[in-house]
Coordinates of C-alpha atoms and ligand atoms in Angstrom, one line a residue:
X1 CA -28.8 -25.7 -47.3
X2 CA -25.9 -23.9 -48.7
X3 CA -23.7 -22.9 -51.2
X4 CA -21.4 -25.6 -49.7
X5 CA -21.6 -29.3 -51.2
X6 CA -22.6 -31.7 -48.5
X7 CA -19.6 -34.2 -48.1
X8 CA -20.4 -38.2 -48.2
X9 CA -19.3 -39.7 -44.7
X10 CA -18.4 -43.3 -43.6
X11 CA -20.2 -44.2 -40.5
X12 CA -18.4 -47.3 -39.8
X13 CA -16.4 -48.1 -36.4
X14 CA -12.5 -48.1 -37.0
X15 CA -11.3 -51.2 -35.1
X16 CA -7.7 -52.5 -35.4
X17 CA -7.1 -50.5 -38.2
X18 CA -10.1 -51.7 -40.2
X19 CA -13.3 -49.5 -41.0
X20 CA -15.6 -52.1 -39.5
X21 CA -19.9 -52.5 -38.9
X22 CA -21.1 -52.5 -35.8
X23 CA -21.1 -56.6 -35.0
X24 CA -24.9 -56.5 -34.8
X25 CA -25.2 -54.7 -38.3
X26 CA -27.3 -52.0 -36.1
X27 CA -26.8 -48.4 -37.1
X28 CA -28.2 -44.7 -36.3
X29 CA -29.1 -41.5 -38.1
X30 CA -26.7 -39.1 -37.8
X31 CA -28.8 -36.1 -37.9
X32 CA -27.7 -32.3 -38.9
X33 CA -28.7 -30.0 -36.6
X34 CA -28.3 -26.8 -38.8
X35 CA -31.3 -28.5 -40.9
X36 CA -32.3 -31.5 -39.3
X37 CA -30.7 -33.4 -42.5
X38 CA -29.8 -37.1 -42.1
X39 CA -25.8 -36.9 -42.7
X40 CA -25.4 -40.5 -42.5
X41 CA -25.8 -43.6 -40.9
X42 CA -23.6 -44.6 -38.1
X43 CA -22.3 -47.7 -36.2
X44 CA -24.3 -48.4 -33.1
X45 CA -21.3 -49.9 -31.3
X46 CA -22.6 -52.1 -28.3
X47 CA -20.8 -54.2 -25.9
X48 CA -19.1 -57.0 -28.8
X49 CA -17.6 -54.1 -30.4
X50 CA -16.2 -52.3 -27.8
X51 CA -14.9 -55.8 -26.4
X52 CA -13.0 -56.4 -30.5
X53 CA -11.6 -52.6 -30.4
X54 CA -10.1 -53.4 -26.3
X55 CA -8.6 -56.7 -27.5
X56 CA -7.2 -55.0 -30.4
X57 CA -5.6 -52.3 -28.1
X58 CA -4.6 -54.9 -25.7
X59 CA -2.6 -56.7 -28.2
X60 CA -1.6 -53.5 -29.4
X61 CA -0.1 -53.0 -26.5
X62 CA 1.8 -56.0 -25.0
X63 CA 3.5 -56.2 -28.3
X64 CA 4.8 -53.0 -27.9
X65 CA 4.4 -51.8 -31.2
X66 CA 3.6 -48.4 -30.4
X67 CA 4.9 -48.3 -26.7
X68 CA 8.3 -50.1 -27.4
X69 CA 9.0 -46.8 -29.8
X70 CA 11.6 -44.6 -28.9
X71 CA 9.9 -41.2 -27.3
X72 CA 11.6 -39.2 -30.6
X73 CA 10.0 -41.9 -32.8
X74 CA 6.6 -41.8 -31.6
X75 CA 6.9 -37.7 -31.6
X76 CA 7.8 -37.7 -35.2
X77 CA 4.0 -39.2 -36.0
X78 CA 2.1 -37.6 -33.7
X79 CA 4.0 -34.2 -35.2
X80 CA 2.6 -36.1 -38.6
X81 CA -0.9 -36.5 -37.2
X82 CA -1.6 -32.5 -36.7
X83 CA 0.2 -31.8 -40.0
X84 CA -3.0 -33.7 -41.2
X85 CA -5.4 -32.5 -39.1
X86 CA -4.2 -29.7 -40.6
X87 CA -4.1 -30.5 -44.1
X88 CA -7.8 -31.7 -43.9
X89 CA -8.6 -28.8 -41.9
X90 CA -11.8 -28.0 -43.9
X91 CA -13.7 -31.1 -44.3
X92 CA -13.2 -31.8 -40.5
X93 CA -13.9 -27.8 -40.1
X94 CA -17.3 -28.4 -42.3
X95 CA -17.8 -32.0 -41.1
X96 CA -18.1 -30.8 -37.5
X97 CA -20.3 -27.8 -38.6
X98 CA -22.5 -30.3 -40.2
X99 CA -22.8 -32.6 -37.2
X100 CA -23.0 -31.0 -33.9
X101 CA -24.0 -27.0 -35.0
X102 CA -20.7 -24.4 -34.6
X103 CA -20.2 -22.1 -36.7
X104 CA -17.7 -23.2 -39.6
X105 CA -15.3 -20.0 -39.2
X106 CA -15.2 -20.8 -35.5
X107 CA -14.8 -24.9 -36.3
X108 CA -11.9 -24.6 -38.0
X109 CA -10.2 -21.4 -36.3
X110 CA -10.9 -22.9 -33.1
X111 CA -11.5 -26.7 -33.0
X112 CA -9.3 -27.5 -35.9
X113 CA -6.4 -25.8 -34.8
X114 CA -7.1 -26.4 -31.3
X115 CA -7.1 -30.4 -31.9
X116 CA -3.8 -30.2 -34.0
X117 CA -1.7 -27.9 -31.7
X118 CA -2.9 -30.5 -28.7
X119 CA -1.5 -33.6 -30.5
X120 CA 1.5 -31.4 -32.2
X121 CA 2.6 -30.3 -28.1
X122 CA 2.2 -34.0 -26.9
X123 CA 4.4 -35.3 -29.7
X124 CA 7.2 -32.9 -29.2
X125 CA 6.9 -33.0 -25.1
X126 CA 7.5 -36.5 -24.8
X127 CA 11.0 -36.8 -25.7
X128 CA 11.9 -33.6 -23.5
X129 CA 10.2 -35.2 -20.2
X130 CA 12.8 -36.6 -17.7
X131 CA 12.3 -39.4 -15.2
X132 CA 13.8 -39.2 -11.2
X133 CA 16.1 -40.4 -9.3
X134 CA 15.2 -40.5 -5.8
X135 CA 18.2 -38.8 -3.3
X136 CA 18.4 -42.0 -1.5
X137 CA 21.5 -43.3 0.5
X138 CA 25.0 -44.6 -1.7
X139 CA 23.8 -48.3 -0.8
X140 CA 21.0 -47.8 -3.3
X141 CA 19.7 -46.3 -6.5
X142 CA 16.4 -45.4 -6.8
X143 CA 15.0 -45.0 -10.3
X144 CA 11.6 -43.5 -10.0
X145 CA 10.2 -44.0 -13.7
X146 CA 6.5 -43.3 -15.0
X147 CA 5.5 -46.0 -17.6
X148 CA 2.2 -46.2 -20.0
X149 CA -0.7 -47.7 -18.4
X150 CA -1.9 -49.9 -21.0
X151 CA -5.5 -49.8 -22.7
X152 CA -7.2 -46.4 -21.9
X153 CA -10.8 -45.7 -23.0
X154 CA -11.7 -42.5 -23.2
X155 CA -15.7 -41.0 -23.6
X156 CA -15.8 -37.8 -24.7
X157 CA -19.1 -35.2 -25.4
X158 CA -20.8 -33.3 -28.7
X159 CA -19.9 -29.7 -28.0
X160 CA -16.2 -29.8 -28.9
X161 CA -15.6 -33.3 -30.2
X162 CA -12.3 -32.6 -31.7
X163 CA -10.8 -30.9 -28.7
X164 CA -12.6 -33.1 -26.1
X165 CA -10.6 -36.0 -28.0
X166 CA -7.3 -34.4 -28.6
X167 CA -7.0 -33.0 -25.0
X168 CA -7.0 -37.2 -24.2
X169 CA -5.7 -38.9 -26.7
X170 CA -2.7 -37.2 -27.5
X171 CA -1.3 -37.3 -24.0
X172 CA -2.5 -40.7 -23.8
X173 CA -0.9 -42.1 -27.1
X174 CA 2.4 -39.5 -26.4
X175 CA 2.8 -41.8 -23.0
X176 CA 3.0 -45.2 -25.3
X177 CA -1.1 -46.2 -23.9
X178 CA -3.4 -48.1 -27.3
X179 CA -7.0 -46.1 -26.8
X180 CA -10.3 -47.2 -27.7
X181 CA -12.3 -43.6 -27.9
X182 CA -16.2 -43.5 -27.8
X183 CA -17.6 -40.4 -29.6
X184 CA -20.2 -38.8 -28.5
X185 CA -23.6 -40.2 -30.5
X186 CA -24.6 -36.6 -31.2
X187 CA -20.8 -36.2 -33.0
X188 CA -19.5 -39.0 -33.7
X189 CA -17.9 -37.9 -37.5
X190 CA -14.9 -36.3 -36.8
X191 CA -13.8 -39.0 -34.7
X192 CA -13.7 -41.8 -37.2
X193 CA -11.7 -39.2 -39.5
X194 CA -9.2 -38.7 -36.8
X195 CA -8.8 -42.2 -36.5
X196 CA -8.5 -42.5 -40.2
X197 CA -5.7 -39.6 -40.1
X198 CA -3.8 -41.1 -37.1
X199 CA -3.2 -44.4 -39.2
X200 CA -2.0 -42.6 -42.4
X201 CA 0.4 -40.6 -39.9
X202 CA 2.3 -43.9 -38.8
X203 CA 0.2 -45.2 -35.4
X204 CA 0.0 -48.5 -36.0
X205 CA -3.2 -50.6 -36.4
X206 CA -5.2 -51.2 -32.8
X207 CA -3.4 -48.4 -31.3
X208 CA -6.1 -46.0 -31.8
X209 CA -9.9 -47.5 -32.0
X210 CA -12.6 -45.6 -32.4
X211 CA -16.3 -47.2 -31.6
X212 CA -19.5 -45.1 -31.9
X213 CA -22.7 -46.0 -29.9
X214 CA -24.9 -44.5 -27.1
X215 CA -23.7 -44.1 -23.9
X216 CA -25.2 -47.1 -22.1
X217 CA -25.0 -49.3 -25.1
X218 CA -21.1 -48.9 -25.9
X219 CA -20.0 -46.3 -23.3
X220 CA -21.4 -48.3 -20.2
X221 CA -19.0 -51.6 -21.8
X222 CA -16.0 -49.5 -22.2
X223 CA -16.1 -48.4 -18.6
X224 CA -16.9 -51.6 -17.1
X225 CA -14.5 -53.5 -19.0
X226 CA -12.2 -55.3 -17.1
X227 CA -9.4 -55.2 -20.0
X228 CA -9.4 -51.5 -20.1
X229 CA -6.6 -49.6 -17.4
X230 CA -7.8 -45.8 -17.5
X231 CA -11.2 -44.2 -18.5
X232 CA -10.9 -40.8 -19.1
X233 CA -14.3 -38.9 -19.5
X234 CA -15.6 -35.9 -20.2
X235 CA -19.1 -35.2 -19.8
X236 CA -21.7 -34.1 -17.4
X237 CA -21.7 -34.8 -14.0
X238 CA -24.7 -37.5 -13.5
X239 CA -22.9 -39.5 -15.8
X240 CA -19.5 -38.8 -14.7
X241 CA -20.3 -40.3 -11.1
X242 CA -21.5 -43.6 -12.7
X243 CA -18.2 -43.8 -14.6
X244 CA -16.6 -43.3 -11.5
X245 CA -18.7 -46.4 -9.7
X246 CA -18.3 -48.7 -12.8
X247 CA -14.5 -48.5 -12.6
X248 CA -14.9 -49.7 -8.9
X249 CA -17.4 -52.4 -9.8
X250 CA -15.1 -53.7 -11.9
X251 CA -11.3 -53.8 -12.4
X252 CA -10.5 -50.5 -10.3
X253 CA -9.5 -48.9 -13.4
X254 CA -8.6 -45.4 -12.9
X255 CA -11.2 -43.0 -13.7
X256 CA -10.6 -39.0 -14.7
X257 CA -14.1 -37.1 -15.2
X258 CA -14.2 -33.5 -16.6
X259 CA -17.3 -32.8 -15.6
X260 CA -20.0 -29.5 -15.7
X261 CA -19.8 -26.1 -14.5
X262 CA -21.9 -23.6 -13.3
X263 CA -18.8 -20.8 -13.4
X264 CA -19.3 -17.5 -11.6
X265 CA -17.8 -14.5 -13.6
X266 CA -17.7 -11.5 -10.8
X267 CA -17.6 -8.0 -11.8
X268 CA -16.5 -5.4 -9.1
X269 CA -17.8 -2.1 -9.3
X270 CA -14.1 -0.9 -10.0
X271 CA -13.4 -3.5 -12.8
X272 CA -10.5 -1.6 -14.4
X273 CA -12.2 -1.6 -17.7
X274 CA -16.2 -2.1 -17.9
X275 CA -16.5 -2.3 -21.8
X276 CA -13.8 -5.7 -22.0
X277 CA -15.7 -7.1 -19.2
X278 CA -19.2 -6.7 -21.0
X279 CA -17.9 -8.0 -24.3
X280 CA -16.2 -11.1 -22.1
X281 CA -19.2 -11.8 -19.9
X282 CA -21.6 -11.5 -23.6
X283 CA -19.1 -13.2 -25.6
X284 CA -18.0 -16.1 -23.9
X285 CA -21.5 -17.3 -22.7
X286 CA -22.5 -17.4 -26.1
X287 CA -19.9 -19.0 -27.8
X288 CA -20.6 -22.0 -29.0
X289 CA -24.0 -21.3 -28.4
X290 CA -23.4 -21.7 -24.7
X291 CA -22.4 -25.2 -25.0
X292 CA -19.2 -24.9 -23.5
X293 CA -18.5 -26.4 -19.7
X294 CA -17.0 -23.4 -18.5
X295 CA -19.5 -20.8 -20.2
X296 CA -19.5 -18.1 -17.5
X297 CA -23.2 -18.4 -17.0
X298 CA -23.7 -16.8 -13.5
X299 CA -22.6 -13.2 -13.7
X300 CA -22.4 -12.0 -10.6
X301 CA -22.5 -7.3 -11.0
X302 CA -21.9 -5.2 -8.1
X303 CA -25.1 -3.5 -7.4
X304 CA -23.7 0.2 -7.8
X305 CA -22.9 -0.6 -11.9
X306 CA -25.5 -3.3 -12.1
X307 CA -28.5 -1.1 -14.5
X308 CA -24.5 0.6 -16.6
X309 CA -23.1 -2.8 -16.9
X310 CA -26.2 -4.5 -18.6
X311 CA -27.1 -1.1 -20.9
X312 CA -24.0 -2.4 -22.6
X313 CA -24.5 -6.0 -22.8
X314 CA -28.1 -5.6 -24.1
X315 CA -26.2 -3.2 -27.1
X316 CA -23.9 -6.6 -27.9
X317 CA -26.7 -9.1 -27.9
X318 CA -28.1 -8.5 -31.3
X319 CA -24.7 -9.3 -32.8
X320 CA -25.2 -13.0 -31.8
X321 CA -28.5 -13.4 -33.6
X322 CA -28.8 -17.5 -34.4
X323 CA -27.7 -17.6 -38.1
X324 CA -26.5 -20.5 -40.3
X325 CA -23.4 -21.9 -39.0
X326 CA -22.0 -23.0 -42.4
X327 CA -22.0 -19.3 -43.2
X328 CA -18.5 -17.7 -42.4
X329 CA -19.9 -14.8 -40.7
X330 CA -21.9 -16.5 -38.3
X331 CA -21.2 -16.4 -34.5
X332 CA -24.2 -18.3 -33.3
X333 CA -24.7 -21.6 -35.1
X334 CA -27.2 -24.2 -33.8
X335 CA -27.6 -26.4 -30.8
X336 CA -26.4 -30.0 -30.8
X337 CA -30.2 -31.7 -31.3
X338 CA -34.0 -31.1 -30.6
X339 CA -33.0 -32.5 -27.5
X340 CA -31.1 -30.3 -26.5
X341 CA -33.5 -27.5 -28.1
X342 CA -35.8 -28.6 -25.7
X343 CA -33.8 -28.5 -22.8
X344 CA -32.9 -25.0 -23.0
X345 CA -36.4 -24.2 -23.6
X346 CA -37.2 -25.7 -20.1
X347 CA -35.0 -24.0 -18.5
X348 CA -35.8 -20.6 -20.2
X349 CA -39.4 -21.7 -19.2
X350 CA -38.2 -22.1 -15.4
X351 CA -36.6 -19.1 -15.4
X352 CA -39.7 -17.1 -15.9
X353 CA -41.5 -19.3 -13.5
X354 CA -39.3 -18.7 -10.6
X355 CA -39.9 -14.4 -11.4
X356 CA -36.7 -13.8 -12.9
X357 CA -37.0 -10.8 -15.4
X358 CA -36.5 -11.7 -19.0
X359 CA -34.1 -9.1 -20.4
X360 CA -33.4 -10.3 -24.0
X361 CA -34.0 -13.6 -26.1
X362 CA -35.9 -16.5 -24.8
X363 CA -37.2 -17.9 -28.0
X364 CA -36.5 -20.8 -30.0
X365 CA -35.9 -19.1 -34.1
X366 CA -35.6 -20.8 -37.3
X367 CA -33.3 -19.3 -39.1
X368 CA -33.0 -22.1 -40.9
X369 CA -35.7 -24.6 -41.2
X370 CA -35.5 -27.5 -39.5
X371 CA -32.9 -26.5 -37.4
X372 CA -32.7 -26.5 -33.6
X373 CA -31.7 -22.7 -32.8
X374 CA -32.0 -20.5 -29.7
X375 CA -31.8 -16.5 -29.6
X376 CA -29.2 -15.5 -26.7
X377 CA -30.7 -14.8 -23.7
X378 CA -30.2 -12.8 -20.4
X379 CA -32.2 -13.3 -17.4
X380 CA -31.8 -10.4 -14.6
X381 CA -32.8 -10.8 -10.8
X382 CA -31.9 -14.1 -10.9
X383 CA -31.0 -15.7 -7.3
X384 CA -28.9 -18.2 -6.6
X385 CA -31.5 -19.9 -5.6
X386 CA -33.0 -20.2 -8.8
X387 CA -33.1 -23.4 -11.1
X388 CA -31.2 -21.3 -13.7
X389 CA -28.7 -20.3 -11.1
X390 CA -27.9 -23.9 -9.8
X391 CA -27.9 -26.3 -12.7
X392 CA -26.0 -26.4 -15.9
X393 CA -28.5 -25.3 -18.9
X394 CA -25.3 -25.6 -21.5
X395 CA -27.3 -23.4 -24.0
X396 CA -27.5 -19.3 -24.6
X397 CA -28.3 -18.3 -21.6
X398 CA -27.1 -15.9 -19.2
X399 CA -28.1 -15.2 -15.6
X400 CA -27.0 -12.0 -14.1
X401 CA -27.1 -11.7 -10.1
X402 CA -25.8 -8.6 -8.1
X403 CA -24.0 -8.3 -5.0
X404 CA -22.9 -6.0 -1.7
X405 CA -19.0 -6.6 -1.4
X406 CA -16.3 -9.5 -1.5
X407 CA -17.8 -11.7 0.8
X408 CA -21.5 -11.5 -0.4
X409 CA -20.1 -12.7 -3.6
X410 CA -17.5 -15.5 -2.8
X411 CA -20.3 -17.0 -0.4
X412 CA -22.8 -16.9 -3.4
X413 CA -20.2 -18.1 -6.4
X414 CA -19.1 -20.5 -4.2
X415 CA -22.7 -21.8 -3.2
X416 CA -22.6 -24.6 -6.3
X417 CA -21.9 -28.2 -7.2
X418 CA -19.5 -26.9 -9.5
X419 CA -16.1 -25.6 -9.3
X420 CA -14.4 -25.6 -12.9
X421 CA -13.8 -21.9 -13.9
X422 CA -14.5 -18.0 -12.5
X423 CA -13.5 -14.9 -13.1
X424 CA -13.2 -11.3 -11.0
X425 CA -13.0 -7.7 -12.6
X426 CA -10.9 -5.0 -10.1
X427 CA -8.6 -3.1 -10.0
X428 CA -7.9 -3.6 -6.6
X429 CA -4.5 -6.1 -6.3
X430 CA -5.8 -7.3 -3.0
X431 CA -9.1 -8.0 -4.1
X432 CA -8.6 -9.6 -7.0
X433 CA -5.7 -11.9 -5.2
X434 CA -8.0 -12.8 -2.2
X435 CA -11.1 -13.8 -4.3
X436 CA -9.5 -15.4 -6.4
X437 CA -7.9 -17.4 -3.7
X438 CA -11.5 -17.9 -2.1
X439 CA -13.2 -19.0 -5.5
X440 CA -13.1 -22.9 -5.1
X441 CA -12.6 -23.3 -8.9
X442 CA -10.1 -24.9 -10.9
X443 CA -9.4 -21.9 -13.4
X444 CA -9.6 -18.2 -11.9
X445 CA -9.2 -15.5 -14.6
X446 CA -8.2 -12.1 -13.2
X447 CA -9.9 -9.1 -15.5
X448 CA -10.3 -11.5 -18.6
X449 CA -12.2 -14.5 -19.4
X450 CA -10.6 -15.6 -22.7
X451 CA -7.0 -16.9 -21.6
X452 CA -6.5 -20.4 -22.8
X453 CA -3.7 -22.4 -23.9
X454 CA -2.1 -25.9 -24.2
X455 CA 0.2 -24.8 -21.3
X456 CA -2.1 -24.3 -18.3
X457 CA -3.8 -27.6 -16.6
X458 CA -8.2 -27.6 -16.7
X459 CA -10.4 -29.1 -15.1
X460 CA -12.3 -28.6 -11.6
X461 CA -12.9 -28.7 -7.7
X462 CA -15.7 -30.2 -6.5
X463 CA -18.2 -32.1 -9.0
X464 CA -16.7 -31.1 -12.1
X465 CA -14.7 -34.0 -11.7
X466 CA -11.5 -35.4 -11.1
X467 CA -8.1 -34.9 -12.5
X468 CA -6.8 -32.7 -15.2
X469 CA -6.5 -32.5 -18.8
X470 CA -3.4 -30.4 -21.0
X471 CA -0.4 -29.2 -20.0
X472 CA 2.5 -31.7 -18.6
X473 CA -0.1 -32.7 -15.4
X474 CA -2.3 -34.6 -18.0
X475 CA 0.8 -37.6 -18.3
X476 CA 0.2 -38.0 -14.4
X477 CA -3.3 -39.5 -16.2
X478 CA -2.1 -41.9 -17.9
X479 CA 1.2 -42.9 -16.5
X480 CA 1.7 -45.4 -13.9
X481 CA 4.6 -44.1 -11.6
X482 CA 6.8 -47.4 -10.8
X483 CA 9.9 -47.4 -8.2
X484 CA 12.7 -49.8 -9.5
X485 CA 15.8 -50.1 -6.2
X486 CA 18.5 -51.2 -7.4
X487 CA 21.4 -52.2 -4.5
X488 CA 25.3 -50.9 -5.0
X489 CA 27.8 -53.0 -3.5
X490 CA 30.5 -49.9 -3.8
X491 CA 33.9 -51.4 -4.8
X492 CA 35.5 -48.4 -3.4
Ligands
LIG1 P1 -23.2 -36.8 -21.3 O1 -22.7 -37.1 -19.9 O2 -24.6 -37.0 -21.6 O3 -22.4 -37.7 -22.4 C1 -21.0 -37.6 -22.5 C2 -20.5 -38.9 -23.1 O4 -20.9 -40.0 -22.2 C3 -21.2 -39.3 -24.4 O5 -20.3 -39.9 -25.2 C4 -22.3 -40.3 -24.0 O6 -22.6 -41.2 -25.0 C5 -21.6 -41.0 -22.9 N1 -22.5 -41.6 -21.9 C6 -23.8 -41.3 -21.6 N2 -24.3 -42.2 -20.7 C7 -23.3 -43.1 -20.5 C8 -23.2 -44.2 -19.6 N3 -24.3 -44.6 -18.9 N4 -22.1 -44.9 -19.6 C9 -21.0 -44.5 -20.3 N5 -21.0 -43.5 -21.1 C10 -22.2 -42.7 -21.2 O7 -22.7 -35.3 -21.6 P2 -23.0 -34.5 -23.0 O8 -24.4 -34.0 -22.9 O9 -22.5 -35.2 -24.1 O10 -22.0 -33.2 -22.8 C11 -22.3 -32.1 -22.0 C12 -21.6 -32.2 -20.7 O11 -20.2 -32.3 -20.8 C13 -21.9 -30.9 -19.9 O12 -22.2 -31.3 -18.6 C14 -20.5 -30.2 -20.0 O13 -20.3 -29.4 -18.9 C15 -19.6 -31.4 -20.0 N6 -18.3 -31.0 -20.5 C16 -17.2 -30.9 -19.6 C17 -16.0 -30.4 -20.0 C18 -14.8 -30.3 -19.0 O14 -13.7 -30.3 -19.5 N7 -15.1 -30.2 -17.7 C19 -15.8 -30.2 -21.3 C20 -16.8 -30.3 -22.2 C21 -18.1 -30.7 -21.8

């Protein structure tokens, strides 16, 4: 495949500290996407496994062996836990590469790090994050406390496995909560490792269980289980509103979804700088081959600049070529599966159907055989009405629209399902404050699209989901808030 030497994995769940086979002895082919290599074999986790890895958290937690730690205590291992991460930041940099498609400079300058600094900031906020008392009368005290939830499971998709799993899991262990974590099938390596580096950190056996499986056979379980307190899942939409009914079928766990997106990026015809916003709207679309949730994938141009605007992008696209991802120039690696292949081929199929015009791309490529690669692709005179205007496509593909003025284009970007991210280009302070306040999106990026950080809360309005992952917000996830009154008798 490559001048680099293919790492031997171990496919095995990790339950109560213990790499374990799946109960039934079933496994699955974990299958490379850069070649369409068989990696390894994988546990198919199904519902006995999932049930071992919750009882294992459960106990886990009542003993308190990881919740009963001071705050300082448990920082000190999760602070351990990145340090590894970050020590073994080139086998999981070339182990995620292998399995899901990313380029390897981008898998370990951006997932690697990006999982690390996640559990690094939940470690060292915990002990600096104060509980309340209420300003209540002198008869009373009022302590108003936020305490661990208990057993969280937590289902997480294939395009940024690491990061998908951080952004819940360190919050989630930070707060004292045992996890049980379902990997994506298409991803599941990088998981098991991080369950493998959590232990040699300190977290103590049960606390953190990973289980592998498809999503009906071992996710559906996890959801439904009536030992588990919090499912946090990330993922697309159709799925995210059955996780959503399963916790109310069955314990009234509480569910978080971060869900799809469909994000408008708007460029006004006085965008204060149109060569940044043609490298953002090109560049962040295909990143990670366009698997990302909040790809800007409608790009909404002014009609004045429309024909200037895309004589640009068409001079970027050839720099995003599909290559192999394991070399370290590469910037367009491979798409998760066949299935996926396939997917965006549909939808690159529709497009054409429904008269939008072809600009660049459109074909599947080999550039390595075997693999499942797609050329980056722009579609012009595309409507909102359009398939590849409404749905998610999660692949290489960009679909520019234009528009008459402010209102034309908030009624348009905000004519979706979705409502994770947007963006607007002006110069103008009052435009770019009023659509932004208009755009029904959790994220609004104002003459950039590349701002991210641990900091800042994410997720979205309307069906991409519910709640919010990073930043402080994410402990409202997976804390219970608990009022304790306590009478004073004053002596005085
Ligand atoms: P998916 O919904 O098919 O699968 C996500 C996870 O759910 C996987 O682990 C899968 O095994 C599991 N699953 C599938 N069916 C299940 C079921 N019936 N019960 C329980 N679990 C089940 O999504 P995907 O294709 O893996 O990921 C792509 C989607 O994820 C896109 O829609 C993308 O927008 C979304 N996503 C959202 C964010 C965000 O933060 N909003 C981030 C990344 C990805």
């Amino acid at each position: 495949m490559t001048t680099h030497s293919i790492p031997t994995f171990d496919g095995r769940a990790l339950i109560n500290g213990q790499r374990v086979a799946a109960r039934s002895g079933a496994v699955f082919d974990c299958i490379s996407p850069v070649d369409g290599r068989v990696l390894t074999q994988v546990a198919r986790g199904a519902e006995a496994d999932i049930d071992a890895a919750v009882q294992a958290a459960r106990a886990a937690f009542e003993d308190r062996r990881w919740a009963g730690k001071p705050p300082a205590a448990r920082k000190r291992i999760l602070i351990k836990f990145a340090e590894l991460i970050q020590v073994h930041g080139d086998e999981l940099a070339l182990t995620e590469t292998l399995d899901m498609g990313k380029p390897v400079k981008y898998a370990k300058g951006v997932d690697v790090h990006s999982a690390a600094n996640c559990i690094r900031w939940y470690g060292e906020a915990v002990d600096k994050v104060y509980d309340e008392i209420a300003p209540t009368a002198d008869t009373a005290l009022a302590l108003i406390t936020r305490e661990p939830v208990g057993v969280v499971g937590v289902i997480v998709p294939w395009n940024y496995p690491m990061i998908m799993a951080a952004w819940k899991i360190a919050p989630a262990l930070a707060a004292g909560n045992s996890v049980v974590l379902k990997p994506s099938e298409k991803s599941p390596l990088t998981a098991l490792r991080l369950a493998e580096l959590a232990l040699e950190a300190g977290i103590p056996s049960g606390v953190f269980n990973v289980v592998p499986g498809f999503g009906p056979e071992a996710g559906s379980p996890l959801a439904l289980h009536m030992d588990v307190d919090c499912i946090a899942f990330t993922g697309s939409t159709r799925v995210g509103k059955q996780i959503h009914v399963m916790a109310g079928q069955s314990n009234l766990k509480r569910a978080w979804t971060e869900l799809g997106g469909k994000s408008p990026n708007i460029v006004f015809a006085d965008c204060p700088d149109l060569d940044r916003a043609v490298e953002a709207a090109v560049g962040s679309i295909f990143f990670n081959q366009g698997e990302s949730c909040n790809a800007p994938s409608r790009l909404f141009v002014e009609a004045s600049i429309k024909d200037a605007f895309l004589e640009k992008a068409l001079v970027k696209v050839p720099a995003y070529q599909p290559a192999n991802p394991l070399d370290k120039n590469t910037v367009m690696g491979a798409l998760v599966d066949t299935t996926q292949l396939h997917t965006v081929m549909r939808y690159i199929e529709s497009g054409k159907a429904e008269g939008a015009k072809l600009l660049a791309g459109g074909e599947a490529v080999q550039p390595v055989a075997g693999g499942c690669y797609v050329q980056p692709t722009i579609f012009d005179g595309v409507h909102n009405t359009m398939t590849i205007a409404r749905e998610e496509i999660f692949g290489p593909v960009l679909s520019v629209l234009s528009f008459t003025d402010a209102a034309d284009v908030v009624r348009q970007a905000n004519s979706s399902v979705y409502g994770l991210q947007a963006a607007v280009w002006t110069r103008d302070l009052n435009k770019a404050h009023g659509v932004a306040r208009a755009l029904r999106a959790g994220t609004v990026h104002v003459n950039q699209y590349d701002e991210d950080d641990i900091t800042v809360p994410f997720g979205g309005f309307k069906q991409s989901g519910v709640g919010r992952d990073k930043s402080l917000h994410a402990f409202d996830k997976y804390t219970e808030t608990k009022t304790t009154w306590i009478r004073i008798d004053s002596p005085i």
